[in-house]
Structure formats: C-alpha cells, structure tokens
PDB file of C-alpha atoms in Angstrom:
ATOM      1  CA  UNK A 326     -11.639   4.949  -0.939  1.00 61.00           C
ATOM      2  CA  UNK A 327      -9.653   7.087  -2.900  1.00 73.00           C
ATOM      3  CA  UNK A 328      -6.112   7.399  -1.341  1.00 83.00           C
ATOM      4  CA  UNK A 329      -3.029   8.495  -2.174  1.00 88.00           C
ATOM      5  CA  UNK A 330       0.017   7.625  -0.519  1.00 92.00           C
ATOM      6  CA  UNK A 331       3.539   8.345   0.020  1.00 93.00           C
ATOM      7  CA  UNK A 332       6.270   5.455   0.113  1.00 94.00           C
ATOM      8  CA  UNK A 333       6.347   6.246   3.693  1.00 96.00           C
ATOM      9  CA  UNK A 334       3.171   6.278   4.345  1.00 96.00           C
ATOM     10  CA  UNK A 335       2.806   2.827   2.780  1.00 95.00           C
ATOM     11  CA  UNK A 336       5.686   1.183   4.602  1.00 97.00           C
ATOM     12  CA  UNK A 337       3.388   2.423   7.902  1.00 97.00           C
ATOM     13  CA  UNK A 338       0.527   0.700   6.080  1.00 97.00           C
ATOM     14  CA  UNK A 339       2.960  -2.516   5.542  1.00 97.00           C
ATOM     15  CA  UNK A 340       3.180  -2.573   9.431  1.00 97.00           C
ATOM     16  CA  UNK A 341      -0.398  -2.238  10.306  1.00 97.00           C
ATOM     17  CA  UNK A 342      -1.403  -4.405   7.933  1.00 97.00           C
ATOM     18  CA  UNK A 343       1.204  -6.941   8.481  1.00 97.00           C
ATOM     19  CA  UNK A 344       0.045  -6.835  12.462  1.00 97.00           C
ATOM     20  CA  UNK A 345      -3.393  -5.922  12.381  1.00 96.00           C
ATOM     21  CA  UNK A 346      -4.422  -2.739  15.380  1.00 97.00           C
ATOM     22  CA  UNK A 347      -1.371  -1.692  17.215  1.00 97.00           C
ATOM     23  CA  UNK A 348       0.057   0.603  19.906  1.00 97.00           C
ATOM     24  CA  UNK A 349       1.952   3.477  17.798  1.00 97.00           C
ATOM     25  CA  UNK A 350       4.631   3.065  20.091  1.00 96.00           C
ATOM     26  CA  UNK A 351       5.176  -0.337  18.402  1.00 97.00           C
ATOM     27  CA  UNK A 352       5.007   0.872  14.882  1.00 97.00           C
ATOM     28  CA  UNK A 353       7.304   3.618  15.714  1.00 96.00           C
ATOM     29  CA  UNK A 354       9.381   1.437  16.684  1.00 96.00           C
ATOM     30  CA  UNK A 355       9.124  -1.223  13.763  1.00 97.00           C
ATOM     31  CA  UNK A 356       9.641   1.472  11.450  1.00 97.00           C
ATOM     32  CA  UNK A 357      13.039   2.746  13.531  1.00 96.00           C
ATOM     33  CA  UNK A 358      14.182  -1.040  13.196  1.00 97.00           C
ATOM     34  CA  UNK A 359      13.478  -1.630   9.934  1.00 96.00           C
ATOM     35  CA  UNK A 360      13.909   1.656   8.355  1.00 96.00           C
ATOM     36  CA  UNK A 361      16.335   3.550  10.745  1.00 97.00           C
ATOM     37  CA  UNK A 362      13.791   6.239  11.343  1.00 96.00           C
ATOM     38  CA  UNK A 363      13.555   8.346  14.190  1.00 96.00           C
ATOM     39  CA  UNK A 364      10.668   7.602  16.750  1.00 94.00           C
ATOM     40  CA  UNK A 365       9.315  11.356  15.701  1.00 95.00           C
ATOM     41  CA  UNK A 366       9.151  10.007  12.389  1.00 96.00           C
ATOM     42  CA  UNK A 367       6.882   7.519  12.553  1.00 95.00           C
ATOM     43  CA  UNK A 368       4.387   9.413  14.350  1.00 96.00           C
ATOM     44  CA  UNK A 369       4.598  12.234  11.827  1.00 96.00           C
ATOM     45  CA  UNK A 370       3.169   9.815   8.882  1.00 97.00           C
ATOM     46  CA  UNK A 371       0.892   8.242  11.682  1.00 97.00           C
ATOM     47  CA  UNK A 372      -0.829  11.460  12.121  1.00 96.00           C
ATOM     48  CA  UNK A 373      -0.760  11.993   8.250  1.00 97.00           C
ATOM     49  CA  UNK A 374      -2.269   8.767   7.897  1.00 97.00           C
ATOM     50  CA  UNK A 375      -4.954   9.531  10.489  1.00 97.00           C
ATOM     51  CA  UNK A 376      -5.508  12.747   8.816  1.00 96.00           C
ATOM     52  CA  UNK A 377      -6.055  11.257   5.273  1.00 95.00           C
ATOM     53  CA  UNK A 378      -8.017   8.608   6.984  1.00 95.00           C
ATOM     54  CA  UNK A 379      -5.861   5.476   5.998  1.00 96.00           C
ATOM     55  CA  UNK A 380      -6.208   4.767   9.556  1.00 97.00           C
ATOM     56  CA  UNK A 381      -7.899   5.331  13.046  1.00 97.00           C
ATOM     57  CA  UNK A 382      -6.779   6.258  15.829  1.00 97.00           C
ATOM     58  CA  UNK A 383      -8.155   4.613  19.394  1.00 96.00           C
ATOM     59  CA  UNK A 384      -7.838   6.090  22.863  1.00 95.00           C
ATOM     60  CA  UNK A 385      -6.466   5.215  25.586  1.00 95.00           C
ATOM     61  CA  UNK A 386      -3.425   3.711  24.298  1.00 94.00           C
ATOM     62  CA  UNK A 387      -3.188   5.145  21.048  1.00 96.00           C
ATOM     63  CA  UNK A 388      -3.880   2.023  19.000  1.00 98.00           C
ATOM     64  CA  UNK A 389      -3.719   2.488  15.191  1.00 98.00           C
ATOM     65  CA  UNK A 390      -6.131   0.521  12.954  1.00 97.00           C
ATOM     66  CA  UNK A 391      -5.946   0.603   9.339  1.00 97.00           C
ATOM     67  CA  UNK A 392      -9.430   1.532   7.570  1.00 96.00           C
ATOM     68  CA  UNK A 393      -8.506  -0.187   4.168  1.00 93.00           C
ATOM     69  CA  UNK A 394      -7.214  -3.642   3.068  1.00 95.00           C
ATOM     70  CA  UNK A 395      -3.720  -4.234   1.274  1.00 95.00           C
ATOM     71  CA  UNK A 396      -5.361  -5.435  -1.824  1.00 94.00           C
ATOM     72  CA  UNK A 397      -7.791  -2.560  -2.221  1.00 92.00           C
ATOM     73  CA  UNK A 398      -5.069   0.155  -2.032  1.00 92.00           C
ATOM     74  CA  UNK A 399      -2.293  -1.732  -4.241  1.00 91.00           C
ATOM     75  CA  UNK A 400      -5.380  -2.189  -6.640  1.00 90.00           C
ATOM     76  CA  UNK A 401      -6.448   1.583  -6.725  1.00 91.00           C
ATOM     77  CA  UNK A 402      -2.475   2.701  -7.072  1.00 89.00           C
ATOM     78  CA  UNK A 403      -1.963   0.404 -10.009  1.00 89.00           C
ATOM     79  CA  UNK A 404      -5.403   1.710 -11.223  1.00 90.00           C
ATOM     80  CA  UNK A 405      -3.966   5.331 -10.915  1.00 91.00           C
ATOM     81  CA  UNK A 406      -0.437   4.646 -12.849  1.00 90.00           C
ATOM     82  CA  UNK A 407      -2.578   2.633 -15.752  1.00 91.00           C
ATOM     83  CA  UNK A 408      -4.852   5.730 -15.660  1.00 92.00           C
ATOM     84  CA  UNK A 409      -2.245   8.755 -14.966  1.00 92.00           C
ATOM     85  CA  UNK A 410       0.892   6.917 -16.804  1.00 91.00           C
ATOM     86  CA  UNK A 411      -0.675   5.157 -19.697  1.00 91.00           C
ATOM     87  CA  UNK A 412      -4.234   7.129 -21.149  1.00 91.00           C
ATOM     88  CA  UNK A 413      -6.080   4.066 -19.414  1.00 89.00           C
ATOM     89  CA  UNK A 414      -4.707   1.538 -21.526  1.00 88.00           C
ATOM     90  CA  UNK A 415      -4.203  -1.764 -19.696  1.00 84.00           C
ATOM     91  CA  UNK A 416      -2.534  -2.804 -23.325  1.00 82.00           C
ATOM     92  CA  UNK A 417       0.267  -0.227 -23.309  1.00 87.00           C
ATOM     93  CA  UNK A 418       0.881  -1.023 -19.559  1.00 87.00           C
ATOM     94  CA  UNK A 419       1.482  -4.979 -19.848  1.00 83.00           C
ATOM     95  CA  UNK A 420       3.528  -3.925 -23.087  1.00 83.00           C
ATOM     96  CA  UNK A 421       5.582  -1.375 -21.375  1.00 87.00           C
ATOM     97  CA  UNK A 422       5.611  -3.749 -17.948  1.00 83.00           C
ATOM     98  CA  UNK A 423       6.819  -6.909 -19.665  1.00 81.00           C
ATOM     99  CA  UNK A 424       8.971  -5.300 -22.480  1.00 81.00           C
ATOM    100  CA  UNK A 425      11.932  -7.142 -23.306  1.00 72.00           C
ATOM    101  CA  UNK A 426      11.128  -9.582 -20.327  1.00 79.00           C
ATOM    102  CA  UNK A 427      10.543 -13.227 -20.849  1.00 82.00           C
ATOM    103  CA  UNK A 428       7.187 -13.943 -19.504  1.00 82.00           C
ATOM    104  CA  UNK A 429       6.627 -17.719 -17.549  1.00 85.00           C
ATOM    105  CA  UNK A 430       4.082 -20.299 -18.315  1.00 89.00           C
ATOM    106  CA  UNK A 431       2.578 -19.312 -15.012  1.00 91.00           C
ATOM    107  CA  UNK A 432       2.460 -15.748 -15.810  1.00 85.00           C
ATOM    108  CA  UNK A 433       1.020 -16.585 -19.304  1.00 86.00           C
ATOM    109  CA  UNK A 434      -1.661 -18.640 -17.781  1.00 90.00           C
ATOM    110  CA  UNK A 435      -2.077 -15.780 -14.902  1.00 89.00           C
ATOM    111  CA  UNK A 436      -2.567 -13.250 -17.399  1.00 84.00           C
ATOM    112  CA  UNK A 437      -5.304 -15.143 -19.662  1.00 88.00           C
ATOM    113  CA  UNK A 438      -7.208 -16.497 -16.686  1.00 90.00           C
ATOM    114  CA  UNK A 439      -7.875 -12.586 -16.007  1.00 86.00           C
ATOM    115  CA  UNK A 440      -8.611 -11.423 -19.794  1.00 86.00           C
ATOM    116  CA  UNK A 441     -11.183 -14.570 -19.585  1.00 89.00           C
ATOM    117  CA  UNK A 442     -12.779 -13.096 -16.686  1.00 87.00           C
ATOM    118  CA  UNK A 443     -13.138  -9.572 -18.327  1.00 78.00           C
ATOM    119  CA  UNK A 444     -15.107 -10.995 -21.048  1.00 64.00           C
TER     120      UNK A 444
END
C-alpha cells in the first residue's frame, strides 16, 4: 500500500492505531482534546482517510478501522524521503540524519545489526 499522508491525517492514524476500531465520534473527539480541533475537523480527514483507503468505514455506528499497520506506513514514508530527498541513497541519509550528532553505543550496535542483515 502506497499511501501518502498528511500530518493530520497521521495524527488520525495515531488514534486508530493507538485504540484499534472505533466510533468516529470518539476520534473526533480525541483529536478535539488533544489537538484543539473542531469536531468537523476530524471527520473531514476521516472521510479523506476513508477515501484514500487508510481506513474503513463500518455501519451502523460508524466505526473506523485502519487498513494498514503503524510500522508499514512509517516504513514506506521514510522509504519515500530516502527516495524523493536523497537519490535513494540510504548513505547520504544516515550522513545527513546523524550529522554533527554523537551517535550511542546502542545506536551503533542498532545500525550494524541492520547493515548485517542486508548482506
């Protein structure tokens, strides 16, 4: 699934995926408390949403489901900028991601753990 998403849109995606099929009426109002947006608003990037087909919809009730896990979207967005931003080079990404940044042992370890998988 190829999606692209607004910050908005996302932050609806936070609160499906953060409480799995919902009542809109819920996220609307999640999104009012935590963002200050109007009720109106949160329907508008519900149907959005719906219409890209991030979600589905289910009647009576109006329950939203999201169609796509977390990881799979953060993975195809970072994907996108590495592709979009950077002429595909993962290289020239970590460079310009970690430039001038002190990098922990962790990360280090992180970091080679996944160029040992590539290969």
């Amino acid at each position: 699934m190829d999606l692209k998403l607004s910050d908005s849109e996302l932050a609806i995606m936070e609160i499906l995926w953060a409480n799995g099929e919902t009542r809109a009426t819920v996220i609307a109002d999640i999104a009012k408390a935590k963002y200050d947006w109007e009720k109106n608003t949160g329907y508008t990037f519900l149907h959005r949403l719906i219409k890209k087909g991030a979600i589905t919809r289910r009647d009576p009730g109006f329950y939203c489901k999201a169609t796509c896990e977390r990881d799979s979207l953060l993975a195809q967005e970072a994907r996108d900028v590495v592709s979009k931003r950077y002429s595909g080079s993962i290289g020239q990404f970590v460079s310009a991601f970690f430039g001038g940044k002190a990098i922990s042992p962790e990360e280090k370890e992180q970091l080679q753990n996944l160029i040992n998988k590539q290969n």
